[in-house]
mmCIF file of C-alpha atoms in Angstrom:
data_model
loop_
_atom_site.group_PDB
_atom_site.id
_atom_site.type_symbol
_atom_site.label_atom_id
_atom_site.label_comp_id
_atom_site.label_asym_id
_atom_site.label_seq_id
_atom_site.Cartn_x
_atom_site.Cartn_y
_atom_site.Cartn_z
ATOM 1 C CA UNK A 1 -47.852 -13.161 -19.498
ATOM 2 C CA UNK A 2 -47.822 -13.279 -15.717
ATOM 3 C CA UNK A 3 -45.813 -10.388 -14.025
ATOM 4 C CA UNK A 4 -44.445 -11.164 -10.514
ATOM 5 C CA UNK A 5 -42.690 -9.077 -8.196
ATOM 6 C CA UNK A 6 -39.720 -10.634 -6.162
ATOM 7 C CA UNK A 7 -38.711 -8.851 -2.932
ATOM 8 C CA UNK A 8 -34.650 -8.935 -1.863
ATOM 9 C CA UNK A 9 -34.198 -6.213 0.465
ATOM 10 C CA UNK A 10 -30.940 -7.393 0.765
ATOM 11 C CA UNK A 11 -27.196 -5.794 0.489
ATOM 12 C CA UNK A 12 -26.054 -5.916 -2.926
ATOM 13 C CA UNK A 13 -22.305 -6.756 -1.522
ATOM 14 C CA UNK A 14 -24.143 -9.263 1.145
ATOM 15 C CA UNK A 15 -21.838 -12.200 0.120
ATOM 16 C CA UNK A 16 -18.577 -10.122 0.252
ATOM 17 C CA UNK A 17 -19.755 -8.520 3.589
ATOM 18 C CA UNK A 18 -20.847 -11.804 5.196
ATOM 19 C CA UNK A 19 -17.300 -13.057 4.210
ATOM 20 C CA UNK A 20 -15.495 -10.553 5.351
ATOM 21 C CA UNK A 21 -17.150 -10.840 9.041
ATOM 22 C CA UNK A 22 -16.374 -14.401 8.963
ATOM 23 C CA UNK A 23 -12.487 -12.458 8.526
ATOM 24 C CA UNK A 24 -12.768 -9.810 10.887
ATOM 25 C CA UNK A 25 -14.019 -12.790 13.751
ATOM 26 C CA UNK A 26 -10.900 -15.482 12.557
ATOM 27 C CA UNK A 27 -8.978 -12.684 13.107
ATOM 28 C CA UNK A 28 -10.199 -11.202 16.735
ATOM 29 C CA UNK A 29 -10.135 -14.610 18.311
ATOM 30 C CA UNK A 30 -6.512 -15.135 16.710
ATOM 31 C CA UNK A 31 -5.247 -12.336 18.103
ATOM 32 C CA UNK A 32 -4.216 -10.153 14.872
ATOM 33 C CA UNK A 33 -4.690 -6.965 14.241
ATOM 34 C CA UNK A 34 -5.537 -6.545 10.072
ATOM 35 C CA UNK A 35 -5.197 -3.323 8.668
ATOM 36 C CA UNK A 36 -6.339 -2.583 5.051
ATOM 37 C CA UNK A 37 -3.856 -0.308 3.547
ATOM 38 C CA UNK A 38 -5.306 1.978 0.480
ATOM 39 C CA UNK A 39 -3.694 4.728 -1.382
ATOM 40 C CA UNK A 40 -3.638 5.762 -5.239
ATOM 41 C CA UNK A 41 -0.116 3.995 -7.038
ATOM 42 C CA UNK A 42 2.749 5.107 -5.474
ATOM 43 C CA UNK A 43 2.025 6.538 -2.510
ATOM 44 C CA UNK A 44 4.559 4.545 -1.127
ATOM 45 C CA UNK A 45 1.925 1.688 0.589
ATOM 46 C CA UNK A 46 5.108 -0.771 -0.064
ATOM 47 C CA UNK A 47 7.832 0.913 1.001
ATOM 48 C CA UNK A 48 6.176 2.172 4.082
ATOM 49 C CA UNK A 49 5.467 -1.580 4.731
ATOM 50 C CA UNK A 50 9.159 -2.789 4.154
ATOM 51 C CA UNK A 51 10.266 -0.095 7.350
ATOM 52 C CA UNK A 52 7.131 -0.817 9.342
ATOM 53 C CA UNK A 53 7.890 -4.656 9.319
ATOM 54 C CA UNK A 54 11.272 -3.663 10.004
ATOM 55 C CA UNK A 55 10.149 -1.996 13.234
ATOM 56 C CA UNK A 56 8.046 -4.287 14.276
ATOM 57 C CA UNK A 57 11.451 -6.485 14.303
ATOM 58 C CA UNK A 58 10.608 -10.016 15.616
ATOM 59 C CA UNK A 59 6.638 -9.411 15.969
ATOM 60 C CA UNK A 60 5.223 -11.629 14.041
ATOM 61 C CA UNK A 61 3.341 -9.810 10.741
ATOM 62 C CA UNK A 62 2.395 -11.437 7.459
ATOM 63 C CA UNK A 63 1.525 -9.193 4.528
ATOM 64 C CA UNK A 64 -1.083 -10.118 1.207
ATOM 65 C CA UNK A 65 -0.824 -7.744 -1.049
ATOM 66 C CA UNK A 66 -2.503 -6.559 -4.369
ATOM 67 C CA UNK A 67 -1.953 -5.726 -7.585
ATOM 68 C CA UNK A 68 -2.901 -6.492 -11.094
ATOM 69 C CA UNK A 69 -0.448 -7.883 -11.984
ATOM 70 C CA UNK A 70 3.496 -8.977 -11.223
ATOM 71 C CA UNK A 71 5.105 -10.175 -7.997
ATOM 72 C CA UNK A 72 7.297 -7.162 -7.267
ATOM 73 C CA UNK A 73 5.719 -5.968 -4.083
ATOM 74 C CA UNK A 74 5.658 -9.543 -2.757
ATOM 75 C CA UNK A 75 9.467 -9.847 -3.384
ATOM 76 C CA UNK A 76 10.116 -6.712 -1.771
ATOM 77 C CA UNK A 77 8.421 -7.445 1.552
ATOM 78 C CA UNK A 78 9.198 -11.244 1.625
ATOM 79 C CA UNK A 79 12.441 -10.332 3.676
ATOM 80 C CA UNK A 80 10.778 -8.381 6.132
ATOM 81 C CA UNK A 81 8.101 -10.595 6.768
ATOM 82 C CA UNK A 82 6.929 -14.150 8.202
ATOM 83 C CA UNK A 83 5.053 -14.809 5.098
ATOM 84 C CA UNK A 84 3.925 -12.793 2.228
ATOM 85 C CA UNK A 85 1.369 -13.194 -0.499
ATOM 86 C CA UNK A 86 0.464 -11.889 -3.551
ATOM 87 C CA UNK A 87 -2.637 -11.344 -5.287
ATOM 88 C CA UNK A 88 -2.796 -10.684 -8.691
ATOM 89 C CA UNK A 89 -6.197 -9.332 -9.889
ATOM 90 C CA UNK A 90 -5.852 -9.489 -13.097
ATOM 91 C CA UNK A 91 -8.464 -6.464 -14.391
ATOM 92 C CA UNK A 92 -10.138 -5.616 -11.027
ATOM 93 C CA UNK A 93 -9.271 -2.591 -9.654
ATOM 94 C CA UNK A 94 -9.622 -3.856 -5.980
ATOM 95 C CA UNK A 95 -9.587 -6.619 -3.458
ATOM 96 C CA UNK A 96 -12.649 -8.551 -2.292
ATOM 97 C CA UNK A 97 -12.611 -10.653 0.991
ATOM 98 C CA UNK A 98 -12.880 -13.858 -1.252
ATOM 99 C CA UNK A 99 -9.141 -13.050 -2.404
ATOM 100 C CA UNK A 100 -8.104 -12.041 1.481
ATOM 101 C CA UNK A 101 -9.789 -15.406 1.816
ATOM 102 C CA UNK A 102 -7.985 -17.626 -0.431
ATOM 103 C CA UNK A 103 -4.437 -16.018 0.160
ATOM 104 C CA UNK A 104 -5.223 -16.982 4.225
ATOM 105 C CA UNK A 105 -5.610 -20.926 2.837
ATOM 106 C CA UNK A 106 -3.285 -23.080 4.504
ATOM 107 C CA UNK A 107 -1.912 -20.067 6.822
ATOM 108 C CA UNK A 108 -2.149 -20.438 10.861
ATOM 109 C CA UNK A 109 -3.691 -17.240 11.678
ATOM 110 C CA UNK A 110 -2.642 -17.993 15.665
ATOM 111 C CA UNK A 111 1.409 -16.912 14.790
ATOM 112 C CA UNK A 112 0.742 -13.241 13.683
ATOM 113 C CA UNK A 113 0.290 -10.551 15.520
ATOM 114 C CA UNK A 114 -0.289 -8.431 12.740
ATOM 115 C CA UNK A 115 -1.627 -9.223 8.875
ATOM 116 C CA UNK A 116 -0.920 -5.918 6.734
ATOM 117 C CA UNK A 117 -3.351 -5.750 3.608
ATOM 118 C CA UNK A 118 -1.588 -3.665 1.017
ATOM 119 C CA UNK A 119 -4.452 -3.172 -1.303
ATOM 120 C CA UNK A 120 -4.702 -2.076 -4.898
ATOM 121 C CA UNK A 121 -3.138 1.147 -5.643
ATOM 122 C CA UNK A 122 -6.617 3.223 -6.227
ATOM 123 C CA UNK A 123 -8.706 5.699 -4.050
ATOM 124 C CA UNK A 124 -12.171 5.061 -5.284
ATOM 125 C CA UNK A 125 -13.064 1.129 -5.596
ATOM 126 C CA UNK A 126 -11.748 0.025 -2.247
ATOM 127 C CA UNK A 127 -13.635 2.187 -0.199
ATOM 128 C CA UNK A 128 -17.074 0.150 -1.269
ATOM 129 C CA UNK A 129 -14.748 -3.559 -0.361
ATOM 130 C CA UNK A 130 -14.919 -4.713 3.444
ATOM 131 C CA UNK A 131 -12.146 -7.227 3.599
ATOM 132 C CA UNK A 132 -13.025 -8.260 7.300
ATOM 133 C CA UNK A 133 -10.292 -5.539 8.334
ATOM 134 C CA UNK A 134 -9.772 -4.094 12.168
ATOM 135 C CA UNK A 135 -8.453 -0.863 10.567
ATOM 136 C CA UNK A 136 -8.679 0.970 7.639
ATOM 137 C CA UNK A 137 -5.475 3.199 6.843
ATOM 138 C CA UNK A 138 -5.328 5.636 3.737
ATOM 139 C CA UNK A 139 -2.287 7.317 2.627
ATOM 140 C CA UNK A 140 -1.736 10.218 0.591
ATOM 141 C CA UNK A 141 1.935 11.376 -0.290
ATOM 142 C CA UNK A 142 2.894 14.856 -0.264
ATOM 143 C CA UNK A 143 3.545 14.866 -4.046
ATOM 144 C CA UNK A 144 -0.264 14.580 -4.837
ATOM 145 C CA UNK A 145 -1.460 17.994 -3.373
ATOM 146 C CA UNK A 146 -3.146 19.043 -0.230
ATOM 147 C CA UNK A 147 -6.448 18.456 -1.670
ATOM 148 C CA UNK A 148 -6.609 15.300 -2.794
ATOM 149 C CA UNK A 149 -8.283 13.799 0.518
ATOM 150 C CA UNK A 150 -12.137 15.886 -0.393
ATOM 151 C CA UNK A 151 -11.621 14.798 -3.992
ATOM 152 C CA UNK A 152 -11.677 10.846 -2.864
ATOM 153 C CA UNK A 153 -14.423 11.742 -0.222
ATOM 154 C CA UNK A 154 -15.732 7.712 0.684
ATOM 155 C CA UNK A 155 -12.652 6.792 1.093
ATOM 156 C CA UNK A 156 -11.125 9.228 3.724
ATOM 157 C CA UNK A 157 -14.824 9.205 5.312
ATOM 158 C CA UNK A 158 -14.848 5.381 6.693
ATOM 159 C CA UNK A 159 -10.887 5.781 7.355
ATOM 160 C CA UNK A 160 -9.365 5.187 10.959
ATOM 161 C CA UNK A 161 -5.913 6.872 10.180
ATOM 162 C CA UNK A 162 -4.655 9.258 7.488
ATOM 163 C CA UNK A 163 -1.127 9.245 6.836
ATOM 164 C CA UNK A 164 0.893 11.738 4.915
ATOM 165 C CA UNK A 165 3.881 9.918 3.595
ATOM 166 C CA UNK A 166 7.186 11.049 1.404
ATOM 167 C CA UNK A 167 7.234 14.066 4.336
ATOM 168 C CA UNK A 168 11.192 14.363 3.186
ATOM 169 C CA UNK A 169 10.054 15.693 0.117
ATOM 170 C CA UNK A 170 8.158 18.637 1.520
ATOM 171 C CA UNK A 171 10.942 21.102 1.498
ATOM 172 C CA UNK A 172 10.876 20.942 -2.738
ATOM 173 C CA UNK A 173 7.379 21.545 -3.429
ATOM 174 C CA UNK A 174 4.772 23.809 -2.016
ATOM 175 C CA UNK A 175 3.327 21.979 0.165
ATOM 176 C CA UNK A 176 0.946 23.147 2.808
ATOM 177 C CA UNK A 177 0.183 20.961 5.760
ATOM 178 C CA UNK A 178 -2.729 22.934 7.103
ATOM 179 C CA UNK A 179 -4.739 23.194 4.160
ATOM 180 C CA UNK A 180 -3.921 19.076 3.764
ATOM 181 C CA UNK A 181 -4.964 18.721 7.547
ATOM 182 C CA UNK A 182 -8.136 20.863 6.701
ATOM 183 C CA UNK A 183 -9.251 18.771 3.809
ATOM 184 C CA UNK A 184 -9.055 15.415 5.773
ATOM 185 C CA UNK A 185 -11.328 17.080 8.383
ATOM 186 C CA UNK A 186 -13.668 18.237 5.905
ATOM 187 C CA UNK A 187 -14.795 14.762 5.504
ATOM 188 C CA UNK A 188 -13.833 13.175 8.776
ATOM 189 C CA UNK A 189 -13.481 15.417 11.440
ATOM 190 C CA UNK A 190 -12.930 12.829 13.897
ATOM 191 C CA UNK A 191 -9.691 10.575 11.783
ATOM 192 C CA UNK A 192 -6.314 11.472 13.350
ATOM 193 C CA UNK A 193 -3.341 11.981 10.863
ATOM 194 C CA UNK A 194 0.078 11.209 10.825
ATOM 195 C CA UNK A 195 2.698 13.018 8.651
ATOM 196 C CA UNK A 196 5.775 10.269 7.880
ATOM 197 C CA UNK A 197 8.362 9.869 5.579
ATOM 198 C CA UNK A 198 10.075 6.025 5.345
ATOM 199 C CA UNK A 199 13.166 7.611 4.041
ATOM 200 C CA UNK A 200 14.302 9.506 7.014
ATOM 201 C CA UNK A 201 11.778 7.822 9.649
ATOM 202 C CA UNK A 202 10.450 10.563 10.497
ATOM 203 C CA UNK A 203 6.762 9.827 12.527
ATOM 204 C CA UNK A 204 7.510 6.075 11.822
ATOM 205 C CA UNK A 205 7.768 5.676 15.689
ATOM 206 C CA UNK A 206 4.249 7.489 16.161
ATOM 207 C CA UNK A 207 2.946 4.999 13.040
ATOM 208 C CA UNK A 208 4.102 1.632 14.769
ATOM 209 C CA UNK A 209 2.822 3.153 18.210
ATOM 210 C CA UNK A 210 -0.698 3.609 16.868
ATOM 211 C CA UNK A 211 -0.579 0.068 15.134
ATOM 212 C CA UNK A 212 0.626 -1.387 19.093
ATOM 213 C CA UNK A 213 -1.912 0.888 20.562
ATOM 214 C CA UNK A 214 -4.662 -0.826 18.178
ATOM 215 C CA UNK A 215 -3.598 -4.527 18.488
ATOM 216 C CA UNK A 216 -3.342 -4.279 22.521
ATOM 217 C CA UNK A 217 -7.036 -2.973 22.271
ATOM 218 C CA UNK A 218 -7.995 -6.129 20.129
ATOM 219 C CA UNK A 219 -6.243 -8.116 22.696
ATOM 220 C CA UNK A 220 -7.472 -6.058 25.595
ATOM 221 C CA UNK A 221 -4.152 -5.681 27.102
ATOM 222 C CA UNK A 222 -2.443 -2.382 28.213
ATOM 223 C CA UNK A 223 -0.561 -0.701 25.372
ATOM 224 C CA UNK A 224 2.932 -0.786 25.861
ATOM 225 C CA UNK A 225 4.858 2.340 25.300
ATOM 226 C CA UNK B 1 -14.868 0.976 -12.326
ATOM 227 C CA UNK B 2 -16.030 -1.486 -9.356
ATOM 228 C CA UNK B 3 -19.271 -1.000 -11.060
ATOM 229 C CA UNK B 4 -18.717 -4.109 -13.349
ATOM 230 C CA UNK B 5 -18.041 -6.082 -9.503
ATOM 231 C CA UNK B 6 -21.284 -4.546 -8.362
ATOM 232 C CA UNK B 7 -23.126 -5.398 -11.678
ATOM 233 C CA UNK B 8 -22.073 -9.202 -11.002
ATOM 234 C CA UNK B 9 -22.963 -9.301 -7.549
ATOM 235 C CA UNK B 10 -26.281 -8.417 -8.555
ATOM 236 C CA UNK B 11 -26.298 -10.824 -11.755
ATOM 237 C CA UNK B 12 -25.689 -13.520 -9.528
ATOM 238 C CA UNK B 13 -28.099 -12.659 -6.580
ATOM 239 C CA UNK B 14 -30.990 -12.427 -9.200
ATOM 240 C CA UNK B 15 -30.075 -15.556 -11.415
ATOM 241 C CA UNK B 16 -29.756 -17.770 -7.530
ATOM 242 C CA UNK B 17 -33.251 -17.002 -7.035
ATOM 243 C CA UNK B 18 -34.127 -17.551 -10.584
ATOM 244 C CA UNK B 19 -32.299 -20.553 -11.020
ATOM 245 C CA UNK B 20 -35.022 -23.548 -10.834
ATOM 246 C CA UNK B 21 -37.495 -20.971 -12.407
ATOM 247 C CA UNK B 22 -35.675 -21.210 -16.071
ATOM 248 C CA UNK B 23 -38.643 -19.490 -18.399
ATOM 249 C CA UNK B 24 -38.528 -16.050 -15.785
ATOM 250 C CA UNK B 25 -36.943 -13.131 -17.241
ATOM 251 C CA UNK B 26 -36.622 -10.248 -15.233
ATOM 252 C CA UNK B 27 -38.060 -6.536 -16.984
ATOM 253 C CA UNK B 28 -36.894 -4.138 -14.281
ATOM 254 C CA UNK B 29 -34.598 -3.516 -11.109
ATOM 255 C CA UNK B 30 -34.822 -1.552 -8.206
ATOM 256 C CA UNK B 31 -32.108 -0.357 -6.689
ATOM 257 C CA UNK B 32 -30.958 1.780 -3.381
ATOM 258 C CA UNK B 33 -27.858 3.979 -3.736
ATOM 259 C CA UNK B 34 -26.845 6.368 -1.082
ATOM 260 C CA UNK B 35 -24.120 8.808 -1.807
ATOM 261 C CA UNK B 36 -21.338 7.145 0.175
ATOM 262 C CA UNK B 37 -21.830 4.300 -1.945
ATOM 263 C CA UNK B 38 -19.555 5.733 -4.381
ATOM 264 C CA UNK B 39 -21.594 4.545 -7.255
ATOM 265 C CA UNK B 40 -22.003 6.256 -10.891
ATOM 266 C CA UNK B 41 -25.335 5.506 -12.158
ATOM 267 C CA UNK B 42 -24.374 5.362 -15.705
ATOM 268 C CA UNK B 43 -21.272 3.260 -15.360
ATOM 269 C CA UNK B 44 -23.526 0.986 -13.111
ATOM 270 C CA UNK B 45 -26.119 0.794 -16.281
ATOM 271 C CA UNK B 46 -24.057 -0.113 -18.645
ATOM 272 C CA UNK B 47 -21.539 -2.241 -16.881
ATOM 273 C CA UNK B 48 -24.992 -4.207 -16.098
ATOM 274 C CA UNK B 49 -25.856 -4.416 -20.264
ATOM 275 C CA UNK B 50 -23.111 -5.653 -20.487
ATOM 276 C CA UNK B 51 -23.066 -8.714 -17.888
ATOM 277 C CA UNK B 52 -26.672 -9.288 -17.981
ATOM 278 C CA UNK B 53 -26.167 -10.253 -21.862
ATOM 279 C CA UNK B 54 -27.629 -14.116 -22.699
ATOM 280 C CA UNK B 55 -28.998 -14.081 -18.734
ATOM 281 C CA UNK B 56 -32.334 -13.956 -17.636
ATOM 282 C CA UNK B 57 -32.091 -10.012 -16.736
ATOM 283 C CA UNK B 58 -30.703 -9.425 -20.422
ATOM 284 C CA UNK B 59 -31.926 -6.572 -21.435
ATOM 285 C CA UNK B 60 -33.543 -5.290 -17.951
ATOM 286 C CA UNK B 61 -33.847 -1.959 -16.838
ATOM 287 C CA UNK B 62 -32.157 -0.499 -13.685
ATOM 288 C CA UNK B 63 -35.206 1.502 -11.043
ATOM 289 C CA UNK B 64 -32.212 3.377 -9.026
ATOM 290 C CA UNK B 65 -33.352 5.287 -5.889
ATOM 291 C CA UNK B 66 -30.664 7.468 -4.663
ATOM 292 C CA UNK B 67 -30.733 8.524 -0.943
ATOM 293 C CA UNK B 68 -29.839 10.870 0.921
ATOM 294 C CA UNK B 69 -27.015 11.664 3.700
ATOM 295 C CA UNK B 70 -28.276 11.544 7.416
ATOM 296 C CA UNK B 71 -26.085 12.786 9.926
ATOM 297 C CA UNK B 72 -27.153 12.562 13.589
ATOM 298 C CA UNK B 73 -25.775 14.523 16.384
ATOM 299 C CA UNK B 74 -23.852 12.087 19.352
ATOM 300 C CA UNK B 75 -24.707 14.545 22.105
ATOM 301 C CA UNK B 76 -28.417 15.407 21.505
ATOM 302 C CA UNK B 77 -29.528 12.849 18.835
ATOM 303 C CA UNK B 78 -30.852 16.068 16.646
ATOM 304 C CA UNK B 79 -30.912 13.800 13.269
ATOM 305 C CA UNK B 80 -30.510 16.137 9.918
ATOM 306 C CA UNK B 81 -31.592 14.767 6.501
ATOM 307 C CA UNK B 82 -29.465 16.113 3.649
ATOM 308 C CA UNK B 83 -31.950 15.915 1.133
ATOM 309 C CA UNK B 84 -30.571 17.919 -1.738
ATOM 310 C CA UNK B 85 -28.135 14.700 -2.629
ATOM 311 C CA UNK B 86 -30.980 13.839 -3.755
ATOM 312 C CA UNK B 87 -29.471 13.262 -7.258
ATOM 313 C CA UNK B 88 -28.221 11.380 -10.624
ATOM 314 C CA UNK B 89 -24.710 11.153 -10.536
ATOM 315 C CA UNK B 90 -22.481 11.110 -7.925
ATOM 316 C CA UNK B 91 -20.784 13.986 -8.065
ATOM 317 C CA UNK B 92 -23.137 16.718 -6.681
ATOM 318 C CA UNK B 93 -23.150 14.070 -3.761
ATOM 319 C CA UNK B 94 -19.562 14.245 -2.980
ATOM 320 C CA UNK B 95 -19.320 17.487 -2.894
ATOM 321 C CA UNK B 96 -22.545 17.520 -0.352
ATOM 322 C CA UNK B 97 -20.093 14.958 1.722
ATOM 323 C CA UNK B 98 -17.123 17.565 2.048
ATOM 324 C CA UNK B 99 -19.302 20.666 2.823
ATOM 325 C CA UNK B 100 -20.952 18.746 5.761
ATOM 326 C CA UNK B 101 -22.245 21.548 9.053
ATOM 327 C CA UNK B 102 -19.567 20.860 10.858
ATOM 328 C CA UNK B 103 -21.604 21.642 14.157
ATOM 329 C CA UNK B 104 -25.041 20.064 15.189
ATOM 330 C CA UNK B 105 -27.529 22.875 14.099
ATOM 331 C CA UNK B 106 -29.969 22.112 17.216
ATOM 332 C CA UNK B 107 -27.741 21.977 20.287
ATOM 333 C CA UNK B 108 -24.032 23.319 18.691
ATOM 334 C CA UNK B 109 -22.218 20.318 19.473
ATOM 335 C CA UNK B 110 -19.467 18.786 17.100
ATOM 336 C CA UNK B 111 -20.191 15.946 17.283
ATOM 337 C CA UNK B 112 -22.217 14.975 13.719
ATOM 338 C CA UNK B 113 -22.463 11.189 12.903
ATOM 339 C CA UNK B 114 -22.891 9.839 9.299
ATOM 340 C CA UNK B 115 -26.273 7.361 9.604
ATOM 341 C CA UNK B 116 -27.392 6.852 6.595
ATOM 342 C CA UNK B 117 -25.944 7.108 2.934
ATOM 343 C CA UNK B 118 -24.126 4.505 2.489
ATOM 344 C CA UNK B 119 -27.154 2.053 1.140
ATOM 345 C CA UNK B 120 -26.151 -0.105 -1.822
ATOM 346 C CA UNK B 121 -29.469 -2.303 -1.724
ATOM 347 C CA UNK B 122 -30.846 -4.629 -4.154
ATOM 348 C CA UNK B 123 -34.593 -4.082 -3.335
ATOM 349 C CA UNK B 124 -36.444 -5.871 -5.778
ATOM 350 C CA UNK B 125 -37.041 -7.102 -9.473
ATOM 351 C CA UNK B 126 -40.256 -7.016 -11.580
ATOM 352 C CA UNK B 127 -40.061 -10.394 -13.721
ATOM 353 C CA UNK B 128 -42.428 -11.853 -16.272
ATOM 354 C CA UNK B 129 -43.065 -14.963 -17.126
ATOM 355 C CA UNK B 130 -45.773 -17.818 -18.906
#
């Protein structure tokens, strides 16, 4: 018996990382700003996305979304949208850049301005899956308590924007924005949040303002206000 | 549960460098986990059984060297090693994340950087073979 030792010193998501910077280039020289939605279920990731498109009116914006199953979410935004398309994941609780990959076959990358990731409804798996993403949004909804943000820590950590959606609904519960505020700050002091509710549009405008503020820095052109 | 994606990624990085080398089987794993990783060390374990089954790391036992948060200051590069995540499961980790110093203990400054905790390395494997 001969006993050998094999070095790797390698990242155990290398493949998935190496893919999704192959993403994140296609995308820069293309022009489009990709931004990796993440939430728990029903934080309202889709309907958020049905008003944002809405806003961005004629800008071009494509949307691939996740779930395990169904095509609901891809009927829903198909309207709004220059092309959508859904993954289905079957068991896995989360999207890899080899499935951004594959639902980008055949698409010209060159006619969007934006590509909106809606990814599986969960807080913990996500966070460990670079899809080759400019910016990495999380949203919590009012409904799910002002703590939630310190009890998914590696999520909110590598976020670039925190929103606080279903803000119409604040006025029935007990909600306190502060103490929210002050748990997203706990883990990333630096991550601005937005509070917005697709309902009544309220901070939509400040939402779509970030997302033009972000794609004129990937273009390196003067944001437009 | 990405622990079962994570226990594949690592089936199939071992059995590529195994593959023209068919009477190897590997005995032991090591492993680097920081705390941002967001890994459970159990779940990883036994979503690993579980794939490594009729493979040449059947049966192979996982070395898993958890690190620890690093958090460097932007303004005076004072870098602080939070060594008490130093542990088994997750958990205790987290909980290090979200009571971070929220001021750089050396010059004041708020201005603390995450460096290092978010390893998920596959650093080696012990195999046997002849």
């Amino acid at each position: 018996m001969v006993e050998e030792l094999l070095r790797f010193e390698q990242r155990l998501l290398e493949r998935n990382e190496l893919l999704a910077e192959q993403l994140r280039r296609s995308f820069r020289e293309a022009g489009v700003l990709t931004v990796n939605l993440m939430s728990s279920p029903g934080a309202g990731k889709t309907t958020l996305l049905e008003v944002t498109l809405a806003s961005l009116a004629a800008v071009p914006a494509a949307v691939v979304v996740g779930d395990l199953a169904t095509e609901n979410d891809a009927q829903r935004l198909r309207p709004h949208a220059r092309w959508v398309r859904q993954v289905t994941t079957g068991t896995v609780c989360h999207l890899e850049a080899a499935m951004v990959a594959a639902a980008l076959e055949g698409k010209e990358l060159r006619e969007l301005q934006y590509l909106f990731i809606e990814n599986v409804g969960n807080l913990v798996c996500p966070a460990s899956f670079d899809l080759g993403e400019e910016a990495r949004v999380v949203l919590f909804a009012v409904t799910e308590g002002e703590d939630k943000p310190e009890k998914y820590p590696p999520i909110v950590h590598r976020a670039d924007l925190v929103l606080l959606t279903k803000s119409d609904l604040i006025p029935y519960l007990s909600f306190d924005l502060e103490r929210f505020r002050t748990s997203v700050q706990r883990v990333n002091p630096q991550v601005p949040c937005l509070t917005l509710s697709a309902r009544t549009g309220e901070g939509i405008e400040a939402w779509v303002a970030w997302l033009r503020a972000r794609r004129a820095m990937l273009v390196g052109e003067v944001p437009e206000y | 549960m990405h622990e079962l994606s994570l226990a594949m990624a690592l089936l199939e990085a071992l059995t590529e460098r195994l593959q023209d080398r068919s009477e190897v089987r590997v005995t032991t794993v090591h492993l680097r986990i920081g705390p941002l990783a967001g890994v459970v060390d159990s779940a990883l374990r036994s979503a690993f059984e579980v794939a490594a089954l009729g493979t040449c790391a059947e049966g192979a036992r996982l070395v898993i060297e958890r690190t620890p948060l690093v958090v460097r200051c932007r303004l005076c590069e004072h870098q602080q090693q939070l060594d008490d995540a130093n542990c088994e499961e997750t958990d205790p980790l987290l909980l290090r994340l979200v009571s971070l110093p929220s001021a750089c203990p050396s010059c004041g400054a708020p201005t603390l950087d995450v460096v290092g905790g978010d390893e998920l390395d596959l650093v080696a494997a012990e195999v046997v073979h002849g």
